[in-house]
Coordinates of C-alpha atoms and ligand atoms in Angstrom, one line a residue:
X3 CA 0.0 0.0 0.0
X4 CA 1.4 3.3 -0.7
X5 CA 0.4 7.1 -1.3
X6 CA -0.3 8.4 -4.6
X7 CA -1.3 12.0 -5.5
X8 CA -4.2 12.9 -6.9
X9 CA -3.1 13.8 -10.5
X10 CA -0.9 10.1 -10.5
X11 CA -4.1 8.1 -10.3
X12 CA -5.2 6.1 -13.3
X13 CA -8.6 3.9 -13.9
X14 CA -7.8 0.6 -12.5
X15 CA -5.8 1.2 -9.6
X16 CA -7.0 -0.3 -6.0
X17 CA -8.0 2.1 -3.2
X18 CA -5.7 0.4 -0.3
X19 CA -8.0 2.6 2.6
X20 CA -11.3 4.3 3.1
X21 CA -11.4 7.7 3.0
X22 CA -14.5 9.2 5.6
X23 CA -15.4 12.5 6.0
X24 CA -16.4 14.0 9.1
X25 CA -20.3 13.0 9.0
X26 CA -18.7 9.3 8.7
X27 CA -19.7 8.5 5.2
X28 CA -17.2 7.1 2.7
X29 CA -15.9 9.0 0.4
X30 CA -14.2 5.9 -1.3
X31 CA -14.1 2.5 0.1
X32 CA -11.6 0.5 0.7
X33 CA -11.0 -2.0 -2.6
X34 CA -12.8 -0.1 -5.0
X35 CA -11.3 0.0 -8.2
X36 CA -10.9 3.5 -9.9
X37 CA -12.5 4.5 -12.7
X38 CA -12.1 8.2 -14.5
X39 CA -15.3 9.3 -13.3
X40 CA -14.0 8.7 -9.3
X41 CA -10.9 10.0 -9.7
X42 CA -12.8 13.2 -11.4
X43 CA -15.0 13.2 -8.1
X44 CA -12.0 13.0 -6.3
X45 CA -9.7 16.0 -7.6
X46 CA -13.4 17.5 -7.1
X47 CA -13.0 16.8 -3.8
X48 CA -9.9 18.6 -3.3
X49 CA -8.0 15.9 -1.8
X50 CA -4.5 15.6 -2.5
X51 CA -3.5 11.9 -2.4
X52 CA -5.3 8.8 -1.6
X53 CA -3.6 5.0 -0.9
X54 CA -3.5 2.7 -3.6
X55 CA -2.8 -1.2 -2.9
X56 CA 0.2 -2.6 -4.4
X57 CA 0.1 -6.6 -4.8
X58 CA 3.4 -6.7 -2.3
X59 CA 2.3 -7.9 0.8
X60 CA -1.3 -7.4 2.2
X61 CA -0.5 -5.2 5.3
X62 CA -3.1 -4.0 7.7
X63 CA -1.7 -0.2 9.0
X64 CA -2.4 -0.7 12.5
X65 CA -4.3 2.1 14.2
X66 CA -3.5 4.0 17.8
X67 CA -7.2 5.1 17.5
X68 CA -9.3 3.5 15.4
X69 CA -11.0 5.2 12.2
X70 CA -15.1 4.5 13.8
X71 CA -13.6 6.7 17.3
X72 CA -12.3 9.2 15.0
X73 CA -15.3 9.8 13.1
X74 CA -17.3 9.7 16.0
X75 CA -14.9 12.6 17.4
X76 CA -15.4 14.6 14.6
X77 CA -18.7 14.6 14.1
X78 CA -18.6 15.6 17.8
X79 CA -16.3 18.6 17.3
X80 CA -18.1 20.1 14.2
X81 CA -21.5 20.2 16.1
X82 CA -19.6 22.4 19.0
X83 CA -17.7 24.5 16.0
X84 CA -21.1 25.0 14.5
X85 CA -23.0 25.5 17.9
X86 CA -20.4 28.3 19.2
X87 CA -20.9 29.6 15.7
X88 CA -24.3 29.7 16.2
X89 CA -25.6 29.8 19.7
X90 CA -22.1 31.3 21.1
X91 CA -21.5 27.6 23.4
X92 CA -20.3 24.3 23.2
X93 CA -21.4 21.5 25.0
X94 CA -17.9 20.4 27.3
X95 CA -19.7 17.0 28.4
X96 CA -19.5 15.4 24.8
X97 CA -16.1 17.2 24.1
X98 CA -14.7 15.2 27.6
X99 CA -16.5 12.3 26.2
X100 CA -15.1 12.2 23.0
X101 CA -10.9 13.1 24.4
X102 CA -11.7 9.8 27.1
X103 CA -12.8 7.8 24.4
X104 CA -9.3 8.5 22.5
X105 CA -8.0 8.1 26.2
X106 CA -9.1 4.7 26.5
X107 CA -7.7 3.4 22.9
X108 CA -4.3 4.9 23.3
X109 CA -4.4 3.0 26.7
X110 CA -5.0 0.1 24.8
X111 CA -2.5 0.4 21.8
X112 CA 0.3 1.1 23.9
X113 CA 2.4 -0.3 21.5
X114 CA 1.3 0.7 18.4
X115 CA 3.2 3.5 16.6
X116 CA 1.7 6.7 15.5
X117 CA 1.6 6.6 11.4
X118 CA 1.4 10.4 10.5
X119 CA 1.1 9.4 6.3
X120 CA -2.8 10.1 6.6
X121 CA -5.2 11.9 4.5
X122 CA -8.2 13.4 4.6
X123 CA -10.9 15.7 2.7
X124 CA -9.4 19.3 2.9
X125 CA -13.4 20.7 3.6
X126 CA -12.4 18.5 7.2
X127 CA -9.2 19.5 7.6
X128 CA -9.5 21.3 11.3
X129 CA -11.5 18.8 12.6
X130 CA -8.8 15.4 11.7
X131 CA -5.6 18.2 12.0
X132 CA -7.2 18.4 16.2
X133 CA -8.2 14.9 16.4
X134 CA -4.1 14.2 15.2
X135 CA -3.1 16.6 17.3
X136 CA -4.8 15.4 20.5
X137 CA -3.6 11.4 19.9
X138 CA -0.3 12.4 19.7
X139 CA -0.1 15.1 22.7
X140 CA -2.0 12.4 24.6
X141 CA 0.3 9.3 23.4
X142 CA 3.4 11.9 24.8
X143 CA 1.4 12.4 27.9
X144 CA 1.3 8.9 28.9
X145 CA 4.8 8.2 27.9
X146 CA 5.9 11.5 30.7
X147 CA 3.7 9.6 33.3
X148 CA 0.5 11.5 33.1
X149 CA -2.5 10.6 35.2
X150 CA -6.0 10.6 34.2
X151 CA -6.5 14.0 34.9
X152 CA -3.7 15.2 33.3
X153 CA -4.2 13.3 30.1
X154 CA -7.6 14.9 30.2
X155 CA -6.8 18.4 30.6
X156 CA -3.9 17.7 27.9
X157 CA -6.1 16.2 25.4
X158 CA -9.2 18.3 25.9
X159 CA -7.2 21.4 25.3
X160 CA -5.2 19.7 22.4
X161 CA -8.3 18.9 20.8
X162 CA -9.8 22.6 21.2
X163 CA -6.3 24.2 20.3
X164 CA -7.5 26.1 17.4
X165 CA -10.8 26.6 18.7
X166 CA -10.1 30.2 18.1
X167 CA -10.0 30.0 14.5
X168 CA -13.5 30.3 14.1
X169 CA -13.3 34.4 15.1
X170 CA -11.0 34.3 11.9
X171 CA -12.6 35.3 8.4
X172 CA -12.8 32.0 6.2
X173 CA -11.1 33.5 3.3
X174 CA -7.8 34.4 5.3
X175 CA -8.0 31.0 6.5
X176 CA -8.0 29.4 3.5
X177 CA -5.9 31.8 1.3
X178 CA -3.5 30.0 -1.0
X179 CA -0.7 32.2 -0.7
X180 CA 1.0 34.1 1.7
X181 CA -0.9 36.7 4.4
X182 CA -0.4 40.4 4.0
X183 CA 0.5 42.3 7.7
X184 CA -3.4 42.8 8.8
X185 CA -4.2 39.2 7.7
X186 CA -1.6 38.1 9.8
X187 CA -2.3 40.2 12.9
X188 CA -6.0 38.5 11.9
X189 CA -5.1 35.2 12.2
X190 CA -2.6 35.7 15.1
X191 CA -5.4 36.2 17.3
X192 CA -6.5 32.8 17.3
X193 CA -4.6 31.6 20.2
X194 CA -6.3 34.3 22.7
X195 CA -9.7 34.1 21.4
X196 CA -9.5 29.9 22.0
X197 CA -8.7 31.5 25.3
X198 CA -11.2 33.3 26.1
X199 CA -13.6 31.1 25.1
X200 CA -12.9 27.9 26.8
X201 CA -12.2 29.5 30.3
X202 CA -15.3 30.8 30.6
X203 CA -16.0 27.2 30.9
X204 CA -16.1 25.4 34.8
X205 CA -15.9 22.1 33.8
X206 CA -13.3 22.9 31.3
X207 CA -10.0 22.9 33.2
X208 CA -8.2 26.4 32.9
X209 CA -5.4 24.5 31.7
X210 CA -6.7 23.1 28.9
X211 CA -7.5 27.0 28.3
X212 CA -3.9 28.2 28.5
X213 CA -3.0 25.2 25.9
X214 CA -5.3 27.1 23.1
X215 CA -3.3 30.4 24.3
X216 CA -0.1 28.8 24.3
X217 CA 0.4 26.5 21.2
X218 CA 2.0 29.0 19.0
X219 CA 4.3 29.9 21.4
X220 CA 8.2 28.8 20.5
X221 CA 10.8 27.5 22.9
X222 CA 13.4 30.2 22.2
X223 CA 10.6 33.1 22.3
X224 CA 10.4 33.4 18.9
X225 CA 6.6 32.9 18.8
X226 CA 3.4 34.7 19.6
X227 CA 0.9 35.9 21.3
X228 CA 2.9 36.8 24.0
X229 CA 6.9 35.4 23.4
X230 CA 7.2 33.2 26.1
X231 CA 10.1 30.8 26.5
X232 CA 11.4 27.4 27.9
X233 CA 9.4 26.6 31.5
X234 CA 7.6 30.2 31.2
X235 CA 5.4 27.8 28.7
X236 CA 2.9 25.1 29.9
X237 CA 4.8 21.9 29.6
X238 CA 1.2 20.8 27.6
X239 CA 1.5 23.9 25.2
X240 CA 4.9 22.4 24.7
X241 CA 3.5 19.3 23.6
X242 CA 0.8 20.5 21.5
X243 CA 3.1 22.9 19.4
X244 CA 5.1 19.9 18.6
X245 CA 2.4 17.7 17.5
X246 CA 0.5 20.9 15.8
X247 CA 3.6 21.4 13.7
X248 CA 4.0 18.1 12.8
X249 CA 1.0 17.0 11.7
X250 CA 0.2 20.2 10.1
X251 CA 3.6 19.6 7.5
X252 CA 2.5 16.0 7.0
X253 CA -1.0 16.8 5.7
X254 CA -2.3 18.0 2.2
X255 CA -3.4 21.3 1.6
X256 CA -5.2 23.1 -1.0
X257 CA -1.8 24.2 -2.4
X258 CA 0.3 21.3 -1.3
X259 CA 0.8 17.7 -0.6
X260 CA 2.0 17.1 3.0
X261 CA 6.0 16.8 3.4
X262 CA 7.1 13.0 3.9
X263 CA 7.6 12.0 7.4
X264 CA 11.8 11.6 6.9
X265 CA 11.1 15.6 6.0
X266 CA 8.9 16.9 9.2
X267 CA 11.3 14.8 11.1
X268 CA 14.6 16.4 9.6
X269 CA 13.0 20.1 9.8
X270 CA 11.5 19.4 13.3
X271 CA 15.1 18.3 14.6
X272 CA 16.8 21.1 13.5
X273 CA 14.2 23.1 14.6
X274 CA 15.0 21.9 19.0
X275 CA 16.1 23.9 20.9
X276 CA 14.9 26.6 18.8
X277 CA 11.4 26.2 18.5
X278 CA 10.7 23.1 20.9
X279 CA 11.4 21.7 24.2
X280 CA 14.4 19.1 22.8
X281 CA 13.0 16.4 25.9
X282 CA 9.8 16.8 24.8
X283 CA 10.2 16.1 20.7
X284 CA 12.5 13.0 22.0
X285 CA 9.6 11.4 23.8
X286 CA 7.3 12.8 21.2
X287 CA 9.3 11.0 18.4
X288 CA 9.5 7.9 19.9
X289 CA 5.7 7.1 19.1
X290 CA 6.2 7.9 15.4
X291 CA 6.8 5.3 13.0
X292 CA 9.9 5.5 11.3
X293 CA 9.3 3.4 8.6
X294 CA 5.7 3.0 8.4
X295 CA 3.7 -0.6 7.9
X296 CA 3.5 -0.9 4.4
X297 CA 6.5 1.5 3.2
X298 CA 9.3 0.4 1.5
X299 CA 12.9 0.5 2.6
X300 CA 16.5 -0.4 1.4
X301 CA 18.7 -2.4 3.0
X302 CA 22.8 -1.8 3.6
X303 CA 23.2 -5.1 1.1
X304 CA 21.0 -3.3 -1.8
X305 CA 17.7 -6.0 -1.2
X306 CA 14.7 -4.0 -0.8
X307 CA 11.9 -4.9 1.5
X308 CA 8.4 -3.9 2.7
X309 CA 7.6 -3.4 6.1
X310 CA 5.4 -5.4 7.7
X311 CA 5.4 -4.8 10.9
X312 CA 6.3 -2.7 13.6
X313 CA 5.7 -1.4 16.8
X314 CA 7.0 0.9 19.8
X315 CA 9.7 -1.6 21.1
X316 CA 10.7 -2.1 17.8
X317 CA 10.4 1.1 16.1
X318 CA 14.0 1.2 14.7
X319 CA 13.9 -2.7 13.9
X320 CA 10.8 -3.6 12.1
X321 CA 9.6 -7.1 11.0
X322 CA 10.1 -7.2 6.6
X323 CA 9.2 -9.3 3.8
X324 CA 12.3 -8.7 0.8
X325 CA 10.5 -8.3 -2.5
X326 CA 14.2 -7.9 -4.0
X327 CA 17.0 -9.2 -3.2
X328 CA 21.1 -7.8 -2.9
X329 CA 21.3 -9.0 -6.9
X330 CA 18.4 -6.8 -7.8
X331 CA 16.1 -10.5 -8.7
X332 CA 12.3 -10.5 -7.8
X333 CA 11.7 -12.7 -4.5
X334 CA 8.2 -14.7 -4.6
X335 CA 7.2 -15.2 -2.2
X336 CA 8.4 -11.9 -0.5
X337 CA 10.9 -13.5 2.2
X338 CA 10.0 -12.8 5.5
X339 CA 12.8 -11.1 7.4
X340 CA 13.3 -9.6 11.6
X341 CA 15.9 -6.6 11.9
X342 CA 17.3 -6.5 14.9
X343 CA 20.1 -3.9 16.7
X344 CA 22.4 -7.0 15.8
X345 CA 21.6 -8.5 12.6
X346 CA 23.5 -8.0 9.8
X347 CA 21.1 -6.9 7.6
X348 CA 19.8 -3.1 8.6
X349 CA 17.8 -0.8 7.1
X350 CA 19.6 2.2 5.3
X351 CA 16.6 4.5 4.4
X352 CA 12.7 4.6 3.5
X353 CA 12.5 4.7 -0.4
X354 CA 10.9 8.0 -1.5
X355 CA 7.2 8.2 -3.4
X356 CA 8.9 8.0 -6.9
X357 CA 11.2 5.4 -6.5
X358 CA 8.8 3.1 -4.6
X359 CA 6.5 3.0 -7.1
X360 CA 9.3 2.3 -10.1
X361 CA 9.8 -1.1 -7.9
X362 CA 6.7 -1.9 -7.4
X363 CA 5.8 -1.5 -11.4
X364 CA 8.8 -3.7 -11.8
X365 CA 7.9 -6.1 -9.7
X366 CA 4.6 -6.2 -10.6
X367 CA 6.0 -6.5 -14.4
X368 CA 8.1 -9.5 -14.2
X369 CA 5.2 -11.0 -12.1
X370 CA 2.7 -11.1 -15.1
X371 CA 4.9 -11.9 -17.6
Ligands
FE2_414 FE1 -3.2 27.5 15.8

């Protein structure tokens, strides 16, 4: 399985996961096979990239929160946009419903590794760019020993972190291209409006407040509302600027596909120290899959594998089944192969989107012929 853009579709081609948008309805299902007229609806759509199955090895991505929770969350978190839009209020019971539901799967998929390669419809974009946010800030919670409460103040306020947004004109929000001054001064009022809003809010803890006012802020004081630095920022807003930065360079936008992981990951470690609490992104980064279930990598003998599995104990050392081996001949069946800190055999690096799918064409060449 691996991710295609948009414009690289062509009829035929298998889609490797469902795509839902917030209400919960499929926008494609998993295993439909792609005709012209879907891939119209899609670019329609606006998405940017969708998976595509490959005929490798038939992987199942493994989930830290399953996709049914997610839409559930979603739907949850658009009826409190649209009520504070509305009515001026949002209803905190179903909010702290929805973060203990998320709660309870991370709890459960302990070891399970975050895979940030997702998509979604761009019309949804705030509501799965929170729901990310929250997983991860509440995955790095439990990993710095966080009790129920704390989780629960960290993921309610990581869930509501843009909250403010919805004070900002839609049309600066979605602008293509860079902000002039006064659209920027616009926009950078997000933080304290989220504020405002949730702390006027008893059962909503006034640290889950501060998180909405804090997230832009940047380890070095570089960031805004209010340039604070190091411990003068909320160890949660700490957590949540990492995870709102990452997942918002993974993702697609209406004028770009998301960065590959190997990219967020080189930008965000140049970028401790200066813009993030380095303890913080170390913990953070050990939930992220390096080489994602169902990527391809190359090994330090030239074979090239897929990964099958992989999970937080693991994380450097996945499970792989060689497709090619070090002479550059087809393997069938793929050979199943452990990496371990002292095999022989180690991974040298993910193949990039291009050269991925060049092997797999190959390999799926010299299979019909
Ligand atoms: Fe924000």
């Amino acid at each position: 399985m691996y991710r295609i853009s948009i414009q690289e579709l062509e009829p035929g081609m298998i889609v490797g996961r469902s795509i839902l948008n917030s209400e919960g309805n499929p926008l494609l299902i998993k295993n439909t096979i792609l005709t012209s007229q879907y891939i119209d609806r899609l670019e329609q759509l606006g998405l940017g990239s969708v998976y595509i199955k490959d005929g490798l090895a038939d992987v199942e991505v493994p989930e830290v929160v399953s996709q049914q929770v997610q839409t559930a969350v979603a739907r949850t978190l658009k009826q409190n946009f649209n009520t504070l839009k509305s009515k001026g209020r949002i209803n905190s019971q179903t909010l702290k419903k929805s973060v203990a539901m998320m709660i309870d799967s991370i709890a459960s998929n302990r070891e399970v590794l975050f895979s940030l390669e997702d998509i979604r419809a761009f019309d949804d974009y705030l509501f799965y760019h929170s729901i990310n946010v929250s997983i991860l800030s509440i995955m790095t919670g439990f990993d710095l020993g966080y009790n129920e409460l704390q989780l629960m103040e960290l993921g309610v306020g990581a869930l509501l972190h843009d909250l403010g947004l919805i004070l900002v004109d839609q049309a600066i929000l979605n602008k293509p291209g860079p902000l002039t001054a006064d659209e920027m001064r616009m926009m950078q009022k997000h933080p304290e409006a989220g504020f405002n809003i949730l702390r006027a809010y008893d059962e909503i803890s006034l640290l889950s407040a501060h998180i909405a006012y804090q997230h832009h802020e940047r380890w070095d004081g570089s960031g805004y509302p209010r340039n604070l630095s190091e411990d003068n920022i909320l160890e949660y807003g700490r957590i949540v600027a990492i995870a709102d930065v990452f997942d918002a360079l993974l993702s697609d936008r209406p004028y770009r596909k998301g960065y590959t992981l190997d990219e967020v990951t080189t930008v965000a470690t140049k970028l401790t120290n200066r813009y993030f609490d380095p303890e913080i992104l170390e913990v953070f980064l050990s939930n992220i899959a390096a080489y994602p279930v169902g990527s391809l990598v190359k090994l330090n003998n030239g074979a090239i594998a897929v990964v099958i599995s992989a999970s937080k104990k693991t994380r450097l050392y996945p499970s792989l089944a060689i497709i090619v081996d070090h002479d550059g001949n087809r393997v069938k069946p793929a050979a199943q192969f452990k990496t371990s800190p002292s095999s022989r055999a180690r991974i040298v690096h993910k193949l990039g989107h291009k050269e991925s799918q060049a092997v797999i064409a190959d390999y799926l060449a010299q299979q019909s012929s």
